[in-house]
Amino acid sequence: MFSRLALAAAVLASLSACAPLQQAPAGLPQQQTPPQQPQQPPAPVAQAVGGLPAPVLQLLGQHGIAPESVSALVLRGDQVLLAHHAERPMQPASTMKLVTTLVGLEQLGPVFRGRTELLSNGDVKDGVLKGDLVLKGGADVDLSGETLEAMLRALRLSGIKRIDGNLVLDRAVFNPARGDLDLPPFDEAPEAYYNVIPDALLINKNMLQVDMRSDGKRLELDMQPALAGVRIESAMKLVEADCAKWEDGWKLPQAVKQQDGRIKVVLNGTFPKNCTKTYSINVVDRDDYIDGLFRLKWKQLGGKLDGKTVAGSAPLDARLLAAHTARALPEIVRDTNKPSDNALARTLFLSLGALEADPVLGSRPLPPMPGQTTHARADGAVRNWMRGHGIDDSGLVIENGSGLSRIERISPLQMGGLLKAGLRSNWAPEFQASMPIAAMDGTLRRRLQGTAAAGRARLKTGTLRNVVALAGYVPDASGAQNVVVIMVNDERAGEGRGRAIADALVDWVARSGAAPGAGTVQATVTAPGVSPGLAPVMTTASATAPATMPATAPAAAASTAGAARAAAAEPAGMSAAPAPAQR
């Protein structure tokens, strides 16, 4: 009994600062981190293995994963239902997107929209623009070939037929403008969509859609969009193999620049005979991609570009010729969390350090802060928000805001505090609607089927090679909302093992909370000095697990490598990458 009381008191001490969940002070600038005040270290949470319920402990033993590899927290209102290593910073994988999206909604607001502009300070005479045309990026995540074509059509309708100057690509709203340059690949698939590193001017996410059709003798290729100056060819060998396993022979494609400036995309590896597949790749440098796409669309509209495509900035006296704005932020947040889109999350994170909402334009750049990177300002915005809500940010590490990282860290206590704040946010409906629904959609559509959480729990998933995580909201058997966070960091977490453990905890929470006599027993423990309204509820596994609790993992919790690939997020109009690193 004493250890349980100590555990309850320790967790309450760590969470007490989160209880008021006040809004951040209005005078606190989001883009600048204030001097950090000396902070008391978080109260230690008892390292009690018994804090984990029996179904979770059973699976840990079955899969050879130590309880020390798990951190978990379950809150029911202001009560602590379960805490296990909850103060310890862990790799969160894609559950980190909850931080980015909630802070994004709170700081940027629901009317925020990324923006793209066509600008020039040149004069127009007899259909000729005498000067450079600037394509200025503003984190418009909906910028596509179709939207670029619409902007260029507006240019043609204004009377411009020829551009007597260069096409200038302005990415200056982010600092540095090209975060992808000289950055080592995250894994063995740098061409895959999930690995795209965003900038402020990213069209089609820089993806080329490749259609591959083979018979018994030859492989035919088609590429969309058909970029001007870019062609595709195959160095792949046709083999007798299962078409469904075509990615087994896939090797990293190459984009080779010729002496005349043209680009040749070469596909490598093997491909099955009598097979048809579509895949999307990111291999062409993004400046070359925009150049080829712009020239293609402008020529189709009857226009001509005399100059080159160069990087630069819009002159101060440039006037607006055409513009496009993205969808409102709640829609982008939904498309970030449901399929676990890394590029969207990373763009939103950087937007926190570069942009603010504008009720007319959608967004506008923040005042510049020389010498400070966009990442540093975004990191400061997140920490300011957390501190404003009484959440200790000690140990928090944000590399890119998507979770596609080996160094990002957050503790279940911090994530739990954020999720509590999400329940009280003005934008709580938008935030919750963005999260996958158990056994129904998003990255949870094949998980937790047949469990008490199916169709009820809203949770963000997270998966890396050695990480499995879940975080979100789980109604229990009485309908009470629970905040649930679990992170498994272990080399054995793959091949469905970590998922089974995380899903077992969610199912346990969903089954708990029934009235006495309904098959479960609740044990309420009040820590000394704690008011009854904040009494932590500590329930032991033997007390709360229903007699019918299955001894094995919830249905469909484990998956083969092939099923995991099939469950990966697919951006609209693009094929999923082989073997995605996380979701």
Coordinates of C-alpha atoms in Angstrom, one line a residue:
M1 CA 0.0 0.0 0.0
F2 CA 2.8 2.4 0.9
S3 CA 4.5 2.1 -2.5
R4 CA 1.2 2.7 -4.3
L5 CA 0.6 5.8 -2.2
A6 CA 4.1 7.0 -2.9
L7 CA 3.6 6.4 -6.6
A8 CA 0.3 8.4 -6.7
A9 CA 1.8 11.3 -4.8
A10 CA 4.8 11.5 -7.0
V11 CA 2.9 11.5 -10.2
L12 CA 0.5 14.1 -8.9
A13 CA 3.4 16.3 -7.9
S14 CA 4.7 16.1 -11.5
L15 CA 1.3 16.8 -13.0
S16 CA 0.1 19.4 -10.6
A17 CA 1.5 22.2 -12.7
C18 CA -0.6 21.0 -15.6
A19 CA -3.8 21.1 -13.7
P20 CA -4.8 24.8 -14.3
L21 CA -3.7 24.6 -18.0
Q22 CA -3.8 28.4 -18.4
Q23 CA -3.3 29.9 -21.8
A24 CA 0.2 31.3 -22.5
P25 CA 0.6 34.9 -21.5
A26 CA -0.4 37.2 -24.3
G27 CA 2.8 39.2 -24.1
L28 CA 5.1 36.3 -24.5
P29 CA 6.5 36.2 -28.1
Q30 CA 6.1 32.8 -29.7
Q31 CA 9.2 33.1 -31.8
Q32 CA 11.7 33.8 -29.0
T33 CA 12.6 31.5 -26.1
P34 CA 12.7 33.6 -22.8
P35 CA 15.5 33.0 -20.4
Q36 CA 14.9 29.7 -18.8
Q37 CA 14.1 30.0 -15.1
P38 CA 15.6 27.6 -12.7
Q39 CA 13.3 24.6 -12.4
Q40 CA 12.9 22.0 -9.8
P41 CA 13.5 18.5 -11.2
P42 CA 10.4 16.5 -11.8
A43 CA 9.4 14.5 -8.7
P44 CA 10.6 10.9 -9.1
V45 CA 8.0 8.3 -10.1
A46 CA 8.3 5.0 -8.3
Q47 CA 9.8 2.4 -10.5
A48 CA 7.0 -0.1 -9.8
V49 CA 6.6 -2.8 -12.3
G50 CA 3.2 -3.4 -10.7
G51 CA 2.0 -0.2 -12.3
L52 CA 1.6 -2.0 -15.5
P53 CA -1.6 -4.2 -15.9
A54 CA -1.4 -7.9 -16.1
P55 CA -2.1 -8.2 -19.9
V56 CA 0.8 -5.8 -20.6
L57 CA 3.2 -7.6 -18.2
Q58 CA 2.3 -10.9 -19.8
L59 CA 3.1 -9.7 -23.3
L60 CA 6.3 -8.1 -22.1
G61 CA 7.4 -11.5 -20.7
Q62 CA 6.2 -13.4 -23.8
H63 CA 8.3 -11.1 -26.1
G64 CA 11.4 -10.8 -23.9
I65 CA 11.0 -7.0 -23.4
A66 CA 11.9 -5.7 -20.0
P67 CA 9.4 -3.5 -18.2
E68 CA 12.2 -0.9 -18.0
S69 CA 11.8 -0.4 -21.8
V70 CA 8.3 0.9 -21.3
S71 CA 7.1 4.3 -20.1
A72 CA 3.3 4.8 -19.7
L73 CA 0.8 7.1 -18.2
V74 CA -3.0 6.9 -17.9
L75 CA -5.1 9.8 -16.6
R76 CA -8.8 9.8 -15.9
G77 CA -9.7 13.5 -15.5
D78 CA -7.4 14.8 -12.8
Q79 CA -6.8 11.3 -11.4
V80 CA -3.7 9.2 -12.1
L81 CA -4.9 5.7 -13.1
L82 CA -1.5 4.3 -14.0
A83 CA 2.1 5.6 -14.1
H84 CA 5.2 3.6 -15.1
H85 CA 8.5 5.5 -15.6
A86 CA 6.2 8.3 -16.7
E87 CA 8.8 11.1 -16.0
R88 CA 11.4 9.5 -18.3
P89 CA 12.0 11.1 -21.8
M90 CA 11.6 8.5 -24.5
Q91 CA 11.7 8.3 -28.3
P92 CA 8.1 9.1 -29.3
A93 CA 8.2 8.4 -33.0
S94 CA 5.2 9.9 -34.7
T95 CA 3.3 10.6 -31.5
M96 CA 5.5 13.8 -31.6
K97 CA 3.1 15.0 -34.3
L98 CA 0.6 15.6 -31.5
V99 CA 2.9 18.3 -30.1
T100 CA 3.4 20.0 -33.4
T101 CA -0.3 19.9 -34.4
L102 CA -1.8 21.1 -31.1
V103 CA 0.7 23.9 -30.6
G104 CA 0.2 24.7 -34.3
L105 CA -3.6 25.1 -33.8
E106 CA -3.1 27.1 -30.6
Q107 CA -0.4 29.4 -31.9
L108 CA -1.4 29.9 -35.6
G109 CA -5.1 29.4 -35.2
P110 CA -7.7 27.7 -37.5
V111 CA -7.6 30.5 -40.1
F112 CA -3.9 30.0 -40.8
R113 CA -3.1 29.1 -44.5
G114 CA 0.2 28.7 -46.2
R115 CA 0.7 31.0 -49.2
T116 CA 2.5 31.1 -52.5
E117 CA 3.0 34.2 -54.6
L118 CA 4.1 35.3 -58.1
L119 CA 5.8 38.7 -57.9
S120 CA 7.8 41.0 -60.1
N121 CA 9.0 44.6 -60.2
G122 CA 9.4 44.5 -64.0
D123 CA 7.2 46.4 -66.4
V124 CA 4.9 44.7 -68.9
K125 CA 5.0 46.0 -72.5
D126 CA 3.4 44.3 -75.5
G127 CA 2.9 41.1 -73.5
V128 CA 6.5 40.9 -72.3
L129 CA 7.5 41.1 -68.7
K130 CA 10.7 43.0 -68.6
G131 CA 12.4 41.6 -65.5
D132 CA 12.5 38.6 -63.3
L133 CA 9.5 36.6 -62.2
V134 CA 9.7 35.6 -58.5
L135 CA 8.0 32.4 -57.2
K136 CA 7.8 33.1 -53.4
G137 CA 7.1 30.2 -51.1
G138 CA 5.2 30.5 -47.8
A139 CA 4.8 26.9 -46.5
D140 CA 1.9 26.2 -48.8
V141 CA 1.5 22.5 -48.4
D142 CA -1.2 22.3 -51.1
L143 CA 1.1 23.7 -53.8
S144 CA 0.8 21.3 -56.7
G145 CA 1.3 21.2 -60.5
E146 CA -2.4 22.1 -60.8
T147 CA -2.2 25.1 -58.5
L148 CA 1.0 26.3 -60.2
E149 CA -0.8 26.0 -63.6
A150 CA -3.8 28.1 -62.2
M151 CA -1.4 30.8 -61.1
L152 CA 0.3 30.8 -64.5
R153 CA -3.0 31.0 -66.2
A154 CA -3.8 34.1 -64.2
L155 CA -0.5 35.5 -65.4
R156 CA -1.4 34.8 -69.0
L157 CA -4.9 36.3 -68.6
S158 CA -3.2 39.5 -67.3
G159 CA -1.6 39.8 -70.7
I160 CA 1.9 38.4 -70.1
K161 CA 3.1 36.0 -72.8
R162 CA 6.9 36.1 -72.4
I163 CA 9.2 36.6 -69.4
D164 CA 12.3 38.5 -70.4
G165 CA 14.2 37.5 -67.2
N166 CA 14.9 34.7 -64.8
L167 CA 12.5 32.6 -62.7
V168 CA 13.6 33.4 -59.1
L169 CA 12.8 30.8 -56.4
D170 CA 12.3 32.6 -53.1
R171 CA 12.4 30.3 -50.0
A172 CA 13.7 33.0 -47.7
V173 CA 10.8 32.6 -45.2
F174 CA 12.6 29.6 -43.8
N175 CA 16.2 30.0 -42.5
P176 CA 18.1 28.1 -43.9
A177 CA 16.1 28.1 -47.1
R178 CA 17.2 24.6 -48.1
G179 CA 17.4 22.4 -45.0
D180 CA 17.8 19.3 -47.2
L181 CA 21.2 20.2 -48.5
D182 CA 24.1 18.1 -47.2
L183 CA 21.8 16.3 -44.8
P184 CA 22.6 12.6 -44.5
P185 CA 19.6 10.3 -45.3
F186 CA 17.6 9.1 -42.4
D187 CA 17.6 5.5 -43.6
E188 CA 18.2 3.4 -46.7
A189 CA 15.2 4.9 -48.6
P190 CA 16.0 8.7 -49.1
E191 CA 13.8 8.7 -52.2
A192 CA 10.7 7.7 -50.4
Y193 CA 7.9 10.2 -49.6
Y194 CA 8.1 9.8 -45.9
N195 CA 11.7 11.1 -46.0
V196 CA 11.0 14.3 -47.9
I197 CA 12.6 17.3 -46.1
P198 CA 10.4 20.4 -46.6
D199 CA 11.2 23.9 -47.6
A200 CA 9.0 26.9 -48.0
L201 CA 8.5 26.3 -51.7
L202 CA 7.8 22.6 -52.2
I203 CA 5.7 21.7 -55.2
N204 CA 4.1 18.2 -55.4
K205 CA 6.4 17.4 -52.4
N206 CA 9.0 17.1 -55.1
M207 CA 7.7 13.7 -56.1
L208 CA 7.8 12.0 -59.5
Q209 CA 5.1 9.3 -60.0
V210 CA 6.6 6.4 -62.0
D211 CA 4.4 3.9 -63.8
M212 CA 6.1 0.6 -64.5
R213 CA 4.6 -2.0 -66.8
S214 CA 6.4 -5.2 -67.8
D215 CA 5.7 -8.2 -70.0
G216 CA 8.0 -11.1 -70.4
K217 CA 10.6 -9.2 -72.4
R218 CA 10.6 -5.5 -71.7
L219 CA 9.7 -2.8 -69.1
E220 CA 7.8 0.3 -70.1
L221 CA 8.0 3.5 -68.0
D222 CA 6.0 6.6 -67.7
M223 CA 6.7 9.6 -65.5
Q224 CA 4.3 12.2 -64.1
P225 CA 4.6 15.1 -64.2
A226 CA 6.5 15.0 -67.5
L227 CA 9.0 17.6 -66.4
A228 CA 10.7 19.6 -69.2
G229 CA 14.3 18.6 -69.6
V230 CA 13.9 15.4 -67.6
R231 CA 13.6 11.8 -68.9
I232 CA 13.4 8.4 -67.3
E233 CA 15.0 5.2 -68.3
S234 CA 15.5 1.7 -66.8
A235 CA 18.6 -0.1 -65.8
M236 CA 16.4 -2.7 -64.1
K237 CA 16.6 -6.4 -64.9
L238 CA 13.4 -8.3 -65.5
V239 CA 13.2 -11.5 -63.3
E240 CA 10.8 -14.2 -62.5
A241 CA 9.4 -13.0 -59.2
D242 CA 6.1 -12.3 -57.4
C243 CA 4.7 -9.0 -58.5
A244 CA 3.3 -8.4 -55.0
K245 CA 6.9 -8.4 -53.8
W246 CA 8.4 -6.2 -56.5
E247 CA 10.0 -3.9 -53.9
D248 CA 12.3 -6.7 -52.9
G249 CA 14.4 -5.9 -56.0
W250 CA 14.2 -2.1 -55.8
K251 CA 17.4 -0.2 -55.5
L252 CA 18.0 3.5 -55.0
P253 CA 17.3 5.4 -58.3
Q254 CA 19.6 8.1 -59.6
A255 CA 19.1 11.5 -61.2
V256 CA 22.1 12.2 -63.5
K257 CA 22.6 15.7 -64.9
Q258 CA 23.9 15.7 -68.5
Q259 CA 26.4 18.1 -69.9
D260 CA 23.6 20.0 -71.7
G261 CA 21.8 20.5 -68.4
R262 CA 19.1 17.8 -69.1
I263 CA 18.4 15.2 -66.4
K264 CA 18.2 11.5 -66.7
V265 CA 16.4 9.5 -64.0
V266 CA 17.6 5.9 -63.9
L267 CA 15.8 3.1 -62.1
N268 CA 18.0 0.4 -60.7
G269 CA 17.6 -3.2 -59.4
T270 CA 15.2 -5.9 -60.6
F271 CA 11.5 -5.9 -61.5
P272 CA 9.2 -8.9 -62.0
K273 CA 8.0 -10.0 -65.4
N274 CA 4.3 -9.4 -66.3
C275 CA 3.9 -6.9 -63.5
T276 CA 2.4 -3.4 -63.2
K277 CA 3.2 -1.0 -60.4
T278 CA 3.1 2.7 -59.6
Y279 CA 5.6 4.3 -57.2
S280 CA 6.6 7.8 -56.4
I281 CA 10.2 9.0 -55.9
N282 CA 12.0 12.0 -54.7
V283 CA 15.3 12.1 -56.6
V284 CA 15.4 15.2 -58.7
D285 CA 16.9 18.3 -57.1
R286 CA 14.0 20.6 -56.1
D287 CA 15.3 23.6 -58.1
D288 CA 15.5 21.4 -61.2
Y289 CA 12.1 20.0 -60.4
I290 CA 10.4 23.4 -60.3
D291 CA 12.3 24.6 -63.4
G292 CA 11.0 21.6 -65.4
L293 CA 7.5 21.9 -64.0
F294 CA 7.3 25.6 -64.6
R295 CA 8.6 25.4 -68.2
L296 CA 6.2 22.5 -68.9
K297 CA 3.1 24.4 -67.6
W298 CA 4.1 27.8 -69.0
K299 CA 4.7 26.3 -72.5
Q300 CA 1.4 24.5 -72.4
L301 CA -0.3 27.9 -71.8
G302 CA 1.6 29.5 -74.7
G303 CA 4.2 31.3 -72.6
K304 CA 7.9 31.6 -73.0
L305 CA 10.7 32.0 -70.4
D306 CA 13.9 33.5 -71.7
G307 CA 16.1 33.3 -68.6
K308 CA 17.3 30.6 -66.1
T309 CA 15.9 29.4 -62.9
V310 CA 17.9 30.7 -59.9
A311 CA 17.5 30.9 -56.1
G312 CA 17.0 34.4 -54.7
S313 CA 14.6 36.8 -52.9
A314 CA 11.8 39.0 -54.1
P315 CA 12.8 42.7 -54.3
L316 CA 11.1 45.0 -51.9
D317 CA 9.3 46.9 -54.6
A318 CA 7.9 43.7 -56.2
R319 CA 4.1 43.7 -56.9
L320 CA 1.8 40.8 -56.6
L321 CA 0.8 39.1 -59.9
A322 CA -0.9 35.9 -58.7
A323 CA -1.3 33.9 -55.5
H324 CA -2.5 30.6 -54.0
T325 CA -3.4 29.8 -50.4
A326 CA -3.6 26.4 -48.9
R327 CA -6.5 24.9 -47.1
A328 CA -7.2 26.0 -43.5
L329 CA -5.0 24.6 -40.8
P330 CA -7.5 22.2 -39.3
E331 CA -7.7 20.3 -42.6
I332 CA -3.9 20.2 -42.8
V333 CA -3.7 19.0 -39.2
R334 CA -6.2 16.2 -40.0
D335 CA -4.1 15.2 -43.0
T336 CA -1.0 15.2 -40.8
N337 CA -2.2 13.0 -38.0
K338 CA -4.6 10.5 -39.7
P339 CA -2.0 9.1 -42.1
S340 CA 1.0 10.3 -40.1
D341 CA 2.4 12.6 -42.8
N342 CA 6.0 13.6 -42.0
A343 CA 6.4 16.3 -44.6
L344 CA 3.2 18.1 -43.4
A345 CA 4.3 17.9 -39.8
R346 CA 7.8 19.2 -40.5
T347 CA 6.4 22.1 -42.6
L348 CA 3.9 23.0 -39.8
F349 CA 6.7 22.9 -37.2
L350 CA 8.9 25.2 -39.2
S351 CA 5.9 27.5 -39.8
L352 CA 5.7 28.0 -36.0
G353 CA 9.1 29.7 -36.3
A354 CA 8.5 31.7 -39.5
L355 CA 4.8 32.7 -40.0
E356 CA 1.8 34.0 -38.3
A357 CA -1.9 34.0 -39.3
D358 CA -3.4 36.8 -41.4
P359 CA -7.2 37.0 -41.6
V360 CA -7.0 38.3 -45.2
L361 CA -3.9 36.7 -46.7
G362 CA -3.9 33.5 -44.7
S363 CA -0.4 34.1 -43.4
R364 CA 2.5 36.5 -43.3
P365 CA 6.1 36.2 -42.3
L366 CA 7.1 37.0 -38.7
P367 CA 9.5 39.9 -38.2
P368 CA 13.0 38.7 -38.9
M369 CA 15.4 37.8 -36.1
P370 CA 18.9 37.9 -37.5
G371 CA 21.1 35.0 -36.6
Q372 CA 18.3 32.8 -35.4
T373 CA 17.3 29.8 -37.4
T374 CA 13.7 28.9 -38.1
H375 CA 14.1 25.7 -36.1
A376 CA 15.3 27.6 -33.1
R377 CA 12.3 29.9 -33.3
A378 CA 9.9 27.0 -33.7
D379 CA 11.5 25.1 -30.8
G380 CA 11.0 28.3 -28.7
A381 CA 7.4 28.6 -29.7
V382 CA 6.7 25.0 -28.6
R383 CA 8.5 25.5 -25.3
N384 CA 6.8 28.8 -24.6
W385 CA 3.5 27.2 -25.1
M386 CA 4.3 24.3 -22.8
R387 CA 5.6 26.6 -20.1
G388 CA 2.5 28.8 -20.4
H389 CA 0.4 25.7 -19.7
G390 CA 2.5 24.6 -16.7
I391 CA 4.3 21.8 -18.5
D392 CA 7.9 21.3 -17.6
D393 CA 9.9 21.1 -20.8
S394 CA 13.1 19.6 -19.2
G395 CA 14.4 16.8 -21.3
L396 CA 12.2 17.6 -24.3
V397 CA 14.1 17.3 -27.6
I398 CA 12.5 18.4 -30.9
E399 CA 14.5 17.8 -34.1
N400 CA 11.8 18.3 -36.7
G401 CA 8.4 17.9 -35.0
S402 CA 7.4 14.8 -37.0
G403 CA 9.0 12.0 -34.9
L404 CA 11.1 10.8 -37.8
S405 CA 14.2 11.2 -35.7
R406 CA 16.6 9.2 -33.5
I407 CA 17.1 12.0 -31.1
E408 CA 13.6 13.4 -30.4
R409 CA 12.5 12.9 -26.8
I410 CA 9.4 13.5 -24.7
S411 CA 8.2 12.0 -21.5
P412 CA 4.7 10.5 -21.0
L413 CA 4.2 13.2 -18.3
Q414 CA 4.8 15.9 -20.9
M415 CA 2.7 14.3 -23.5
G416 CA 0.0 13.7 -21.0
G417 CA 0.0 17.3 -20.0
L418 CA -0.2 18.3 -23.6
L419 CA -3.2 16.0 -24.2
K420 CA -4.9 17.4 -21.1
A421 CA -4.4 20.8 -22.5
G422 CA -5.9 19.5 -25.8
L423 CA -9.1 18.6 -24.1
R424 CA -9.5 22.2 -22.8
S425 CA -8.3 23.9 -26.0
N426 CA -10.6 26.1 -28.0
W427 CA -9.7 23.9 -30.9
A428 CA -10.3 20.6 -29.1
P429 CA -12.8 19.3 -31.7
E430 CA -10.4 20.0 -34.5
F431 CA -7.5 18.4 -32.7
Q432 CA -9.4 15.2 -31.7
A433 CA -10.9 14.9 -35.2
S434 CA -7.4 14.7 -36.6
M435 CA -6.5 11.6 -34.7
P436 CA -6.9 8.1 -36.1
I437 CA -9.9 6.2 -34.7
A438 CA -9.2 2.7 -33.4
A439 CA -10.0 -0.1 -35.9
M440 CA -11.6 2.4 -38.3
D441 CA -9.2 4.9 -40.1
G442 CA -5.8 6.4 -40.5
T443 CA -2.9 4.4 -39.1
L444 CA -5.2 2.6 -36.7
R445 CA -7.5 1.2 -39.3
R446 CA -6.1 -2.3 -38.9
R447 CA -5.4 -2.2 -35.2
L448 CA -7.4 -2.8 -32.0
Q449 CA -10.1 -4.6 -34.0
G450 CA -12.4 -6.6 -31.8
T451 CA -11.3 -4.8 -28.7
A452 CA -13.2 -2.5 -26.3
A453 CA -11.4 0.5 -27.8
A454 CA -12.5 -0.2 -31.4
G455 CA -14.5 2.7 -32.9
R456 CA -14.0 4.7 -29.7
A457 CA -10.4 5.5 -29.0
R458 CA -8.6 8.3 -30.8
L459 CA -4.9 7.8 -30.8
K460 CA -1.8 8.9 -32.6
T461 CA 0.5 6.0 -33.5
G462 CA 4.3 6.1 -33.6
T463 CA 6.6 3.5 -35.1
L464 CA 10.4 3.4 -35.7
R465 CA 12.7 0.4 -36.0
N466 CA 13.0 0.1 -32.2
V467 CA 10.1 2.3 -31.1
V468 CA 6.4 1.8 -30.8
A469 CA 4.2 4.4 -29.2
L470 CA 0.5 5.4 -28.8
A471 CA -0.9 8.6 -27.3
G472 CA -4.4 10.0 -27.2
Y473 CA -7.8 9.6 -25.8
V474 CA -9.6 6.4 -24.7
P475 CA -13.1 6.3 -23.3
D476 CA -13.4 3.6 -20.6
A477 CA -16.4 1.3 -19.9
S478 CA -18.3 4.1 -18.1
G479 CA -17.7 6.6 -20.9
A480 CA -15.2 8.6 -19.0
Q481 CA -12.4 10.0 -21.1
N482 CA -8.8 8.8 -20.4
V483 CA -5.5 10.3 -21.5
V484 CA -3.3 7.4 -22.5
V485 CA 0.4 7.5 -23.4
I486 CA 2.7 4.5 -23.8
M487 CA 6.1 4.4 -25.4
V488 CA 8.1 1.2 -25.9
N489 CA 11.8 1.7 -26.7
D490 CA 13.4 -1.6 -27.3
E491 CA 15.3 -3.5 -30.1
R492 CA 12.6 -6.2 -29.8
A493 CA 9.7 -3.8 -30.4
G494 CA 9.4 -4.6 -34.1
E495 CA 7.5 -7.3 -35.9
G496 CA 4.3 -6.5 -34.1
R497 CA 5.6 -7.1 -30.6
G498 CA 5.6 -3.5 -29.4
R499 CA 2.2 -2.9 -31.1
A500 CA 0.7 -5.8 -29.2
I501 CA 1.9 -4.4 -25.9
A502 CA 0.7 -0.8 -26.6
D503 CA -2.7 -2.1 -27.9
A504 CA -3.1 -4.3 -24.8
L505 CA -2.8 -1.2 -22.6
V506 CA -5.4 0.7 -24.6
D507 CA -7.8 -2.3 -24.5
W508 CA -7.2 -2.6 -20.7
V509 CA -8.1 1.1 -20.3
A510 CA -11.2 0.8 -22.5
R511 CA -12.4 -2.1 -20.4
S512 CA -11.8 -0.4 -17.0
G513 CA -14.0 1.9 -15.2
A514 CA -17.2 -0.2 -15.1
A515 CA -19.5 0.1 -12.1
P516 CA -18.9 -2.4 -9.2
G517 CA -20.6 -5.6 -10.0
A518 CA -20.1 -5.3 -13.7
G519 CA -17.1 -7.6 -13.8
T520 CA -14.4 -5.2 -12.6
V521 CA -13.4 -3.8 -9.2
Q522 CA -12.0 -0.3 -8.7
A523 CA -9.6 0.5 -5.9
T524 CA -9.3 4.2 -5.1
V525 CA -6.2 5.3 -3.1
T526 CA -6.0 8.8 -1.8
A527 CA -2.5 10.1 -1.2
P528 CA -1.9 11.9 2.1
G529 CA -2.5 15.6 1.8
V530 CA -4.3 15.3 -1.6
S531 CA -7.8 16.7 -1.8
P532 CA -10.5 14.1 -2.7
G533 CA -11.2 15.9 -6.0
L534 CA -7.7 15.2 -7.2
A535 CA -7.3 11.7 -5.7
P536 CA -5.3 9.4 -8.0
V537 CA -7.0 6.2 -8.9
M538 CA -4.5 3.4 -8.8
T539 CA -6.0 0.1 -9.9
T540 CA -4.0 -3.1 -9.8
A541 CA -4.0 -5.4 -12.8
S542 CA -5.7 -8.2 -10.8
A543 CA -8.4 -5.9 -9.6
T544 CA -9.4 -4.3 -12.9
A545 CA -8.7 -6.9 -15.5
P546 CA -12.0 -8.6 -16.4
A547 CA -12.1 -12.3 -16.1
T548 CA -12.6 -12.6 -19.8
M549 CA -9.5 -10.6 -20.7
P550 CA -7.7 -12.5 -23.4
A551 CA -4.3 -13.8 -22.5
T552 CA -2.8 -13.0 -25.9
A553 CA -2.5 -9.7 -27.8
P554 CA -5.6 -8.0 -29.0
A555 CA -6.8 -9.1 -32.4
A556 CA -4.7 -7.8 -35.3
A557 CA -2.2 -6.1 -33.0
A558 CA 0.7 -7.9 -34.5
S559 CA 1.5 -7.7 -38.2
T560 CA 4.0 -9.0 -40.7
A561 CA 6.4 -6.7 -42.4
G562 CA 4.3 -6.8 -45.5
A563 CA 1.1 -5.8 -43.6
A564 CA 3.0 -3.0 -42.0
R565 CA 4.0 -1.7 -45.4
A566 CA 0.4 -1.9 -46.5
A567 CA -0.8 0.0 -43.5
A568 CA 1.7 2.9 -44.2
A569 CA 0.4 6.3 -44.9
E570 CA -0.1 7.2 -48.6
P571 CA -0.2 10.8 -49.7
A572 CA -3.0 11.7 -52.1
G573 CA -2.1 10.7 -55.6
M574 CA 1.1 9.1 -54.6
S575 CA 2.1 5.5 -53.9
A576 CA 3.4 4.5 -50.5
A577 CA 7.1 4.0 -50.1
P578 CA 8.5 0.6 -49.7
A579 CA 9.2 -0.2 -46.0
P580 CA 8.3 3.1 -44.4
A581 CA 10.4 4.0 -41.4
Q582 CA 7.6 5.2 -39.2
R583 CA 4.0 6.1 -38.9

